[in-house]
mmCIF file of C-alpha atoms in Angstrom:
data_model
loop_
_atom_site.group_PDB
_atom_site.id
_atom_site.type_symbol
_atom_site.label_atom_id
_atom_site.label_comp_id
_atom_site.label_asym_id
_atom_site.label_seq_id
_atom_site.Cartn_x
_atom_site.Cartn_y
_atom_site.Cartn_z
ATOM 1 C CA MET W 281 0.000 0.000 0.000
ATOM 2 C CA LYS W 282 1.297 3.434 -0.883
ATOM 3 C CA THR W 283 0.361 6.299 1.367
ATOM 4 C CA HIS W 284 1.216 9.975 1.317
ATOM 5 C CA SER W 285 0.755 12.836 3.749
ATOM 6 C CA ALA W 286 0.751 16.581 3.265
ATOM 7 C CA ASN W 287 2.655 16.728 6.567
ATOM 8 C CA PHE W 288 5.365 14.340 5.304
ATOM 9 C CA CYS W 289 4.421 11.819 8.050
ATOM 10 C CA PRO W 290 4.467 8.124 7.081
ATOM 11 C CA LEU W 291 1.057 6.535 7.049
ATOM 12 C CA ARG W 292 0.589 3.118 8.603
ATOM 13 C CA ARG W 293 -1.072 0.249 6.824
ATOM 14 C CA LYS W 294 -4.382 -0.041 8.618
ATOM 15 C CA THR W 295 -8.059 0.221 8.192
ATOM 16 C CA LEU W 296 -9.130 3.628 9.381
ATOM 17 C CA ARG W 297 -11.612 3.852 12.141
ATOM 18 C CA ALA W 298 -14.896 5.547 11.408
ATOM 19 C CA THR W 299 -14.710 9.264 12.068
ATOM 20 C CA GLY W 300 -18.274 9.396 13.120
ATOM 21 C CA ALA W 301 -17.587 6.994 16.070
ATOM 22 C CA LEU W 302 -16.838 8.787 19.351
ATOM 23 C CA ALA W 303 -14.883 7.483 22.333
ATOM 24 C CA LEU W 304 -17.825 6.847 24.655
ATOM 25 C CA GLY W 305 -18.356 3.111 24.124
ATOM 26 C CA ALA W 306 -17.067 2.132 27.542
ATOM 27 C CA VAL W 307 -19.537 4.440 29.250
ATOM 28 C CA LEU W 308 -22.511 3.580 27.093
ATOM 29 C CA ALA W 309 -21.974 -0.091 26.245
ATOM 30 C CA ALA W 310 -24.337 -1.167 28.981
ATOM 31 C CA THR W 311 -27.186 0.645 27.290
ATOM 32 C CA ALA W 312 -26.537 -1.269 24.091
ATOM 33 C CA SER W 313 -26.355 -4.761 25.583
ATOM 34 C CA THR W 314 -29.408 -6.080 23.807
ATOM 35 C CA THR W 315 -29.786 -6.724 20.089
ATOM 36 C CA SER W 316 -32.587 -4.160 19.892
ATOM 37 C CA TRP W 317 -34.630 -2.090 22.253
ATOM 38 C CA ALA W 318 -37.753 -2.687 20.187
ATOM 39 C CA GLN W 319 -40.392 -5.079 21.460
ATOM 40 C CA PRO W 320 -40.901 -8.466 19.747
ATOM 41 C CA ALA W 321 -43.160 -8.231 16.739
ATOM 42 C CA ALA W 322 -46.377 -10.136 16.258
ATOM 43 C CA PRO W 323 -45.832 -13.413 14.343
ATOM 44 C CA SER W 324 -47.323 -11.940 11.154
ATOM 45 C CA ALA W 325 -45.462 -8.637 11.318
ATOM 46 C CA LYS W 326 -42.444 -7.901 9.150
ATOM 47 C CA VAL W 327 -39.290 -6.934 11.004
ATOM 48 C CA MET W 328 -37.187 -3.983 9.865
ATOM 49 C CA ARG W 329 -33.375 -4.089 9.956
ATOM 50 C CA LEU W 330 -31.361 -1.004 10.810
ATOM 51 C CA ILE W 331 -27.740 -1.655 9.842
ATOM 52 C CA VAL W 332 -25.124 0.136 11.939
ATOM 53 C CA PRO W 333 -21.747 -0.042 10.154
ATOM 54 C CA TYR W 334 -19.835 0.181 13.433
ATOM 55 C CA ALA W 335 -19.384 -1.976 16.529
ATOM 56 C CA PRO W 336 -21.962 -2.076 19.350
ATOM 57 C CA GLY W 337 -21.693 0.341 22.243
ATOM 58 C CA GLY W 338 -20.559 3.534 20.528
ATOM 59 C CA PRO W 339 -22.677 6.678 20.206
ATOM 60 C CA ILE W 340 -23.878 5.870 16.681
ATOM 61 C CA ASP W 341 -25.057 2.463 17.844
ATOM 62 C CA VAL W 342 -26.647 3.881 20.990
ATOM 63 C CA THR W 343 -28.580 6.589 19.142
ATOM 64 C CA ALA W 344 -29.760 4.064 16.563
ATOM 65 C CA ARG W 345 -31.151 1.881 19.354
ATOM 66 C CA LEU W 346 -32.852 4.839 20.970
ATOM 67 C CA LEU W 347 -34.658 5.617 17.729
ATOM 68 C CA ALA W 348 -35.487 1.959 17.094
ATOM 69 C CA ASP W 349 -37.279 1.902 20.419
ATOM 70 C CA SER W 350 -39.039 5.193 19.724
ATOM 71 C CA VAL W 351 -40.547 4.187 16.358
ATOM 72 C CA LYS W 352 -41.849 0.751 17.321
ATOM 73 C CA ALA W 353 -45.391 2.097 17.781
ATOM 74 C CA THR W 354 -45.521 3.328 14.174
ATOM 75 C CA LEU W 355 -43.099 1.073 12.311
ATOM 76 C CA GLY W 356 -43.071 -2.075 14.442
ATOM 77 C CA THR W 357 -39.973 -3.968 15.474
ATOM 78 C CA VAL W 358 -36.652 -2.545 14.324
ATOM 79 C CA ILE W 359 -33.690 -4.864 14.821
ATOM 80 C CA ILE W 360 -30.212 -3.350 15.060
ATOM 81 C CA GLU W 361 -27.630 -5.209 12.999
ATOM 82 C CA ASN W 362 -24.005 -4.234 13.589
ATOM 83 C CA ARG W 363 -21.676 -4.726 10.611
ATOM 84 C CA PRO W 364 -18.373 -2.999 11.394
ATOM 85 C CA GLY W 365 -15.234 -2.974 9.279
ATOM 86 C CA ALA W 366 -13.302 -1.059 6.618
ATOM 87 C CA GLY W 367 -14.101 2.334 8.098
ATOM 88 C CA GLY W 368 -17.836 1.612 7.897
ATOM 89 C CA ASN W 369 -17.765 0.529 4.246
ATOM 90 C CA ILE W 370 -18.791 -3.084 4.894
ATOM 91 C CA GLY W 371 -22.030 -2.233 6.661
ATOM 92 C CA VAL W 372 -22.946 0.573 4.292
ATOM 93 C CA ASP W 373 -22.386 -1.688 1.301
ATOM 94 C CA ALA W 374 -24.911 -4.105 2.847
ATOM 95 C CA ILE W 375 -27.454 -1.268 2.994
ATOM 96 C CA ALA W 376 -26.842 -0.359 -0.643
ATOM 97 C CA LYS W 377 -27.326 -3.950 -1.825
ATOM 98 C CA ALA W 378 -30.409 -4.748 0.307
ATOM 99 C CA ALA W 379 -33.871 -5.154 -1.203
ATOM 100 C CA PRO W 380 -35.476 -1.704 -1.626
ATOM 101 C CA ASP W 381 -38.646 -2.685 0.211
ATOM 102 C CA GLY W 382 -38.379 -0.396 3.214
ATOM 103 C CA LEU W 383 -37.415 -3.268 5.515
ATOM 104 C CA THR W 384 -33.674 -2.524 5.463
ATOM 105 C CA ILE W 385 -32.309 0.892 6.325
ATOM 106 C CA GLY W 386 -29.055 1.987 7.895
ATOM 107 C CA ILE W 387 -26.647 4.628 9.067
ATOM 108 C CA ALA W 388 -24.865 7.071 6.780
ATOM 109 C CA ALA W 389 -22.040 8.910 8.552
ATOM 110 C CA VAL W 390 -19.532 11.607 7.708
ATOM 111 C CA ALA W 391 -16.925 8.874 7.190
ATOM 112 C CA THR W 392 -18.979 6.592 4.963
ATOM 113 C CA HIS W 393 -20.713 9.211 2.838
ATOM 114 C CA ALA W 394 -18.310 12.175 2.750
ATOM 115 C CA ILE W 395 -14.743 11.102 3.577
ATOM 116 C CA ASN W 396 -14.313 7.474 2.478
ATOM 117 C CA PRO W 397 -15.216 8.097 -1.180
ATOM 118 C CA TRP W 398 -12.036 10.192 -1.457
ATOM 119 C CA LEU W 399 -9.927 8.278 1.067
ATOM 120 C CA TYR W 400 -10.282 4.737 -0.296
ATOM 121 C CA SER W 401 -8.957 3.937 -3.767
ATOM 122 C CA LYS W 402 -11.679 1.296 -4.201
ATOM 123 C CA MET W 403 -15.200 1.675 -2.842
ATOM 124 C CA PRO W 404 -17.842 -1.100 -2.843
ATOM 125 C CA TYR W 405 -20.698 1.404 -3.169
ATOM 126 C CA ASP W 406 -21.387 4.819 -4.689
ATOM 127 C CA ALA W 407 -22.166 7.248 -1.894
ATOM 128 C CA ALA W 408 -23.828 9.641 -4.336
ATOM 129 C CA SER W 409 -26.227 7.267 -6.089
ATOM 130 C CA ASP W 410 -26.753 4.035 -4.142
ATOM 131 C CA PHE W 411 -28.910 5.447 -1.337
ATOM 132 C CA ALA W 412 -32.178 7.199 -0.637
ATOM 133 C CA ALA W 413 -31.779 9.756 2.142
ATOM 134 C CA ILE W 414 -34.308 9.522 4.986
ATOM 135 C CA THR W 415 -33.192 12.081 7.575
ATOM 136 C CA GLN W 416 -30.106 13.356 9.301
ATOM 137 C CA MET W 417 -29.994 12.198 12.926
ATOM 138 C CA VAL W 418 -27.422 14.224 14.839
ATOM 139 C CA ARG W 419 -24.357 16.398 14.688
ATOM 140 C CA VAL W 420 -21.588 16.530 17.300
ATOM 141 C CA PRO W 421 -19.058 19.369 17.555
ATOM 142 C CA ASN W 422 -15.332 18.882 17.512
ATOM 143 C CA VAL W 423 -13.217 21.242 19.585
ATOM 144 C CA LEU W 424 -9.712 22.636 19.182
ATOM 145 C CA VAL W 425 -7.973 21.962 22.488
ATOM 146 C CA MET W 426 -4.466 22.641 23.772
ATOM 147 C CA ASN W 427 -2.586 21.151 26.660
ATOM 148 C CA ALA W 428 -3.368 23.727 29.380
ATOM 149 C CA ASP W 429 0.252 23.949 30.562
ATOM 150 C CA THR W 430 1.481 24.442 26.989
ATOM 151 C CA ALA W 431 -1.099 27.178 26.407
ATOM 152 C CA ARG W 432 0.051 29.018 29.548
ATOM 153 C CA ARG W 433 3.720 28.646 28.658
ATOM 154 C CA LEU W 434 3.179 30.000 25.147
ATOM 155 C CA ASN W 435 0.719 32.666 26.364
ATOM 156 C CA ILE W 436 -2.047 31.354 24.098
ATOM 157 C CA ASN W 437 -5.496 32.264 25.402
ATOM 158 C CA HIS W 438 -7.487 32.547 22.179
ATOM 159 C CA LEU W 439 -7.528 31.034 18.703
ATOM 160 C CA ALA W 440 -6.005 34.215 17.280
ATOM 161 C CA ASP W 441 -3.062 33.771 19.677
ATOM 162 C CA LEU W 442 -2.443 30.255 18.360
ATOM 163 C CA ILE W 443 -2.478 31.457 14.761
ATOM 164 C CA LYS W 444 -0.164 34.375 15.600
ATOM 165 C CA TYR W 445 2.282 32.084 17.398
ATOM 166 C CA ALA W 446 2.282 29.565 14.528
ATOM 167 C CA LYS W 447 3.055 32.307 11.994
ATOM 168 C CA ALA W 448 5.847 33.730 14.147
ATOM 169 C CA ASN W 449 7.318 30.290 14.850
ATOM 170 C CA PRO W 450 7.111 28.234 11.644
ATOM 171 C CA ALA W 451 7.198 24.455 12.126
ATOM 172 C CA ARG W 452 7.310 24.726 15.923
ATOM 173 C CA LEU W 453 3.796 23.387 16.559
ATOM 174 C CA ASN W 454 2.404 19.901 16.110
ATOM 175 C CA TYR W 455 -0.970 18.282 16.542
ATOM 176 C CA ALA W 456 -2.267 14.741 17.003
ATOM 177 C CA SER W 457 -5.197 12.822 15.616
ATOM 178 C CA GLY W 458 -6.668 9.336 15.825
ATOM 179 C CA GLY W 459 -5.172 8.456 12.448
ATOM 180 C CA ASN W 460 -4.605 9.648 8.927
ATOM 181 C CA GLY W 461 -7.932 10.517 7.351
ATOM 182 C CA SER W 462 -9.682 10.764 10.718
ATOM 183 C CA ALA W 463 -11.962 13.667 11.620
ATOM 184 C CA GLY W 464 -9.246 15.200 13.788
ATOM 185 C CA HIS W 465 -6.676 14.961 11.018
ATOM 186 C CA LEU W 466 -8.904 16.534 8.382
ATOM 187 C CA ALA W 467 -10.080 19.271 10.756
ATOM 188 C CA GLY W 468 -6.435 20.086 11.397
ATOM 189 C CA GLU W 469 -5.636 20.220 7.694
ATOM 190 C CA LEU W 470 -8.591 22.494 6.982
ATOM 191 C CA PHE W 471 -7.575 24.742 9.877
ATOM 192 C CA LYS W 472 -3.975 24.993 8.654
ATOM 193 C CA SER W 473 -5.126 25.830 5.140
ATOM 194 C CA ARG W 474 -7.600 28.504 6.221
ATOM 195 C CA ALA W 475 -5.247 30.039 8.807
ATOM 196 C CA GLY W 476 -2.186 29.973 6.531
ATOM 197 C CA ILE W 477 -0.013 28.165 9.081
ATOM 198 C CA PHE W 478 1.965 24.938 9.377
ATOM 199 C CA ALA W 479 1.805 22.387 12.180
ATOM 200 C CA LEU W 480 3.206 18.879 11.989
ATOM 201 C CA HIS W 481 0.510 16.186 12.015
ATOM 202 C CA ILE W 482 1.249 13.171 14.230
ATOM 203 C CA PRO W 483 -1.190 10.286 13.670
ATOM 204 C CA TYR W 484 -1.968 7.873 16.507
ATOM 205 C CA ASN W 485 -3.791 4.577 16.469
ATOM 206 C CA GLY W 486 -7.110 5.947 17.703
ATOM 207 C CA GLY W 487 -8.582 8.932 19.498
ATOM 208 C CA ASN W 488 -7.670 7.828 23.028
ATOM 209 C CA PRO W 489 -3.902 7.569 22.374
ATOM 210 C CA ALA W 490 -4.036 10.948 20.625
ATOM 211 C CA GLN W 491 -5.698 12.534 23.637
ATOM 212 C CA LEU W 492 -3.176 10.937 26.016
ATOM 213 C CA ALA W 493 -0.367 12.398 23.907
ATOM 214 C CA LEU W 494 -1.940 15.842 24.264
ATOM 215 C CA LEU W 495 -2.472 15.484 28.011
ATOM 216 C CA SER W 496 1.141 14.397 28.518
ATOM 217 C CA GLY W 497 2.469 17.352 26.521
ATOM 218 C CA GLN W 498 3.855 15.266 23.635
ATOM 219 C CA VAL W 499 1.791 17.334 21.186
ATOM 220 C CA ASP W 500 0.556 20.914 21.273
ATOM 221 C CA PHE W 501 -3.057 20.780 20.159
ATOM 222 C CA ASN W 502 -5.765 18.442 18.869
ATOM 223 C CA PHE W 503 -9.115 18.663 17.178
ATOM 224 C CA ASP W 504 -11.007 16.327 19.484
ATOM 225 C CA ASN W 505 -14.612 15.318 19.834
ATOM 226 C CA LEU W 506 -16.346 17.532 22.367
ATOM 227 C CA ALA W 507 -17.845 14.606 24.253
ATOM 228 C CA THR W 508 -14.401 13.034 24.618
ATOM 229 C CA ALA W 509 -12.602 16.226 25.605
ATOM 230 C CA SER W 510 -15.226 17.800 27.879
ATOM 231 C CA SER W 511 -14.177 16.168 31.160
ATOM 232 C CA ASN W 512 -10.559 17.272 30.765
ATOM 233 C CA ILE W 513 -11.678 20.754 29.729
ATOM 234 C CA LYS W 514 -13.747 21.017 32.914
ATOM 235 C CA ALA W 515 -10.831 19.661 34.964
ATOM 236 C CA GLY W 516 -8.533 22.361 33.586
ATOM 237 C CA LYS W 517 -6.170 19.898 31.894
ATOM 238 C CA LEU W 518 -7.152 21.030 28.414
ATOM 239 C CA LYS W 519 -7.820 24.555 27.199
ATOM 240 C CA ALA W 520 -10.645 24.815 24.668
ATOM 241 C CA LEU W 521 -9.875 27.486 22.070
ATOM 242 C CA ALA W 522 -12.748 26.979 19.630
ATOM 243 C CA VAL W 523 -15.469 24.601 18.489
ATOM 244 C CA THR W 524 -15.621 23.576 14.853
ATOM 245 C CA THR W 525 -19.351 23.972 14.243
ATOM 246 C CA ALA W 526 -20.528 27.070 12.384
ATOM 247 C CA GLN W 527 -21.984 28.488 15.613
ATOM 248 C CA ARG W 528 -21.080 28.065 19.254
ATOM 249 C CA SER W 529 -22.182 24.865 20.929
ATOM 250 C CA ALA W 530 -24.864 24.931 23.603
ATOM 251 C CA PHE W 531 -22.694 22.427 25.488
ATOM 252 C CA LEU W 532 -19.762 24.879 25.607
ATOM 253 C CA PRO W 533 -21.356 28.315 25.151
ATOM 254 C CA ASP W 534 -18.387 30.365 26.354
ATOM 255 C CA VAL W 535 -16.052 28.889 23.744
ATOM 256 C CA PRO W 536 -16.162 30.662 20.357
ATOM 257 C CA ALA W 537 -16.512 28.913 17.017
ATOM 258 C CA VAL W 538 -13.491 28.739 14.718
ATOM 259 C CA ALA W 539 -15.706 30.539 12.188
ATOM 260 C CA GLU W 540 -15.643 33.647 14.383
ATOM 261 C CA THR W 541 -11.953 33.951 13.501
ATOM 262 C CA LEU W 542 -11.814 32.068 10.183
ATOM 263 C CA LYS W 543 -15.004 32.881 8.312
ATOM 264 C CA GLY W 544 -16.798 29.890 6.816
ATOM 265 C CA PHE W 545 -14.920 27.234 8.779
ATOM 266 C CA GLU W 546 -17.238 24.354 9.647
ATOM 267 C CA ILE W 547 -16.463 20.708 10.291
ATOM 268 C CA ASP W 548 -18.201 18.311 12.631
ATOM 269 C CA THR W 549 -19.291 14.722 13.136
ATOM 270 C CA TRP W 550 -22.718 13.741 11.855
ATOM 271 C CA TRP W 551 -24.781 10.724 10.946
ATOM 272 C CA GLY W 552 -28.252 9.954 9.601
ATOM 273 C CA LEU W 553 -30.503 7.335 8.048
ATOM 274 C CA VAL W 554 -30.576 6.054 4.478
ATOM 275 C CA ALA W 555 -32.296 3.282 2.522
ATOM 276 C CA PRO W 556 -31.356 1.511 -0.725
ATOM 277 C CA ALA W 557 -31.668 3.861 -3.681
ATOM 278 C CA ALA W 558 -34.705 2.205 -5.292
ATOM 279 C CA THR W 559 -36.853 2.350 -2.145
ATOM 280 C CA PRO W 560 -40.256 3.838 -3.157
ATOM 281 C CA ARG W 561 -40.655 7.509 -2.331
ATOM 282 C CA ASP W 562 -43.853 6.955 -0.339
ATOM 283 C CA VAL W 563 -42.002 4.409 1.820
ATOM 284 C CA VAL W 564 -39.150 6.874 2.369
ATOM 285 C CA ALA W 565 -41.695 9.537 3.334
ATOM 286 C CA LYS W 566 -43.263 7.192 5.897
ATOM 287 C CA LEU W 567 -39.858 6.389 7.382
ATOM 288 C CA ASN W 568 -38.962 10.067 7.494
ATOM 289 C CA GLN W 569 -42.165 10.954 9.319
ATOM 290 C CA ALA W 570 -41.617 8.288 11.979
ATOM 291 C CA PHE W 571 -37.943 9.016 12.623
ATOM 292 C CA VAL W 572 -38.318 12.796 12.565
ATOM 293 C CA ALA W 573 -41.013 12.490 15.247
ATOM 294 C CA ALA W 574 -38.614 10.359 17.294
ATOM 295 C CA LEU W 575 -35.782 12.874 16.884
ATOM 296 C CA LYS W 576 -38.041 15.680 18.083
ATOM 297 C CA ALA W 577 -39.259 13.769 21.158
ATOM 298 C CA PRO W 578 -38.145 15.653 24.306
ATOM 299 C CA GLU W 579 -36.934 12.492 26.022
ATOM 300 C CA ASN W 580 -34.634 11.664 23.123
ATOM 301 C CA LYS W 581 -33.179 15.168 23.101
ATOM 302 C CA VAL W 582 -32.259 14.643 26.747
ATOM 303 C CA ARG W 583 -30.721 11.248 26.012
ATOM 304 C CA PHE W 584 -28.767 12.562 23.070
ATOM 305 C CA SER W 585 -27.442 15.418 25.178
ATOM 306 C CA THR W 586 -25.483 12.895 27.283
ATOM 307 C CA LEU W 587 -23.481 12.299 24.093
ATOM 308 C CA MET W 588 -23.276 16.052 23.474
ATOM 309 C CA ALA W 589 -25.136 15.267 20.269
ATOM 310 C CA GLU W 590 -27.677 17.654 18.813
ATOM 311 C CA PRO W 591 -30.642 15.993 17.047
ATOM 312 C CA VAL W 592 -31.072 17.230 13.485
ATOM 313 C CA ALA W 593 -34.406 16.300 11.934
ATOM 314 C CA SER W 594 -34.509 16.972 8.206
ATOM 315 C CA SER W 595 -36.436 16.098 5.073
ATOM 316 C CA PRO W 596 -34.993 13.512 2.669
ATOM 317 C CA GLU W 597 -34.206 16.322 0.239
ATOM 318 C CA GLN W 598 -32.404 18.357 2.891
ATOM 319 C CA PHE W 599 -30.313 15.405 4.047
ATOM 320 C CA GLU W 600 -29.415 14.460 0.469
ATOM 321 C CA ALA W 601 -28.318 18.032 -0.286
ATOM 322 C CA PHE W 602 -26.327 18.148 2.946
ATOM 323 C CA MET W 603 -24.451 14.922 2.158
ATOM 324 C CA LYS W 604 -23.682 16.203 -1.334
ATOM 325 C CA SER W 605 -22.206 19.410 0.066
ATOM 326 C CA GLU W 606 -20.173 17.441 2.621
ATOM 327 C CA ARG W 607 -18.706 15.226 -0.106
ATOM 328 C CA ALA W 608 -17.643 18.296 -2.043
ATOM 329 C CA LYS W 609 -16.022 19.809 1.040
ATOM 330 C CA TYR W 610 -14.142 16.667 2.037
ATOM 331 C CA GLU W 611 -12.958 15.959 -1.496
ATOM 332 C CA LYS W 612 -10.775 19.064 -1.246
ATOM 333 C CA VAL W 613 -9.694 18.405 2.344
ATOM 334 C CA VAL W 614 -8.781 14.735 1.836
ATOM 335 C CA LYS W 615 -6.861 15.427 -1.359
ATOM 336 C CA ALA W 616 -4.973 18.284 0.305
ATOM 337 C CA SER W 617 -4.073 16.035 3.252
ATOM 338 C CA GLY W 618 -2.549 13.369 0.994
ATOM 339 C CA ALA W 619 -4.191 10.596 3.047
ATOM 340 C CA ARG W 620 -5.039 7.497 1.042
ATOM 341 C CA VAL W 621 -6.030 3.871 1.633
ATOM 342 C CA ASP W 622 -5.249 1.489 -1.244
#
């Protein structure tokens, strides 16, 4: 396998982890211990499959199970089927090739439908044409964090200070991510491009090792998932400089958005629901109505907030347009990063 990096770092031969997966599985695995939260169907009822292209216990899996439970009154039993592997490509390919009868749907994530098409040299499905969008489910902010001691030593209190320091000290800063092509890596590349700075990218084998490297002072800053970083931000070990969503996050209202300094900057983790492309439009409309109602349910908003995830209910047309725009954005970012999986 040949790999390249815009930061001149060697890439390891490995299957990249899904960027949409957050590091909360250990906390939430207990809530995902059953195959599905939906009640058993009547003998004559047809059972719907919801394919999650990631392992059980993570936030994507947990939110899928929450919704499966919420729609059982209108759609009947929804069984969660986990099919992890190849950065989510294996499970998503199963969705694409399922019968378009409304009985198989699944998760589309930022990795599977925006990043992987440009990251992998060979894709088993076409993210643009093999799916019928149902609705976006959630979005989760990422946050630019520094080691608190490093920030104090370098007198960096705001995002503008970091940019100023990087310009005055070329090649002095570095940042970590959970791997080449990960959300943290691509957020860092977009930030460097927009800010006109250089920082050496150091890829780690997952988000947890990358965060440990930041906490120990081995690296200067990370673009981490807000849910993962929040406890260390509150403890004063990490200094949050900016969130990567277009606006400030309700979960961290005192921290500005990167876009307040670098206009137009927006990058976050998201996922939603799709069906095979040939699924009838009236069936898609019925699925949309049921899942949008579940996303808007007050109890689910509270549950999602424990993941620092904001529910995003949308029409099929809105979600399709959103995924298209995300693919266009990440095409440029992935190609600029040089990350590639052959």
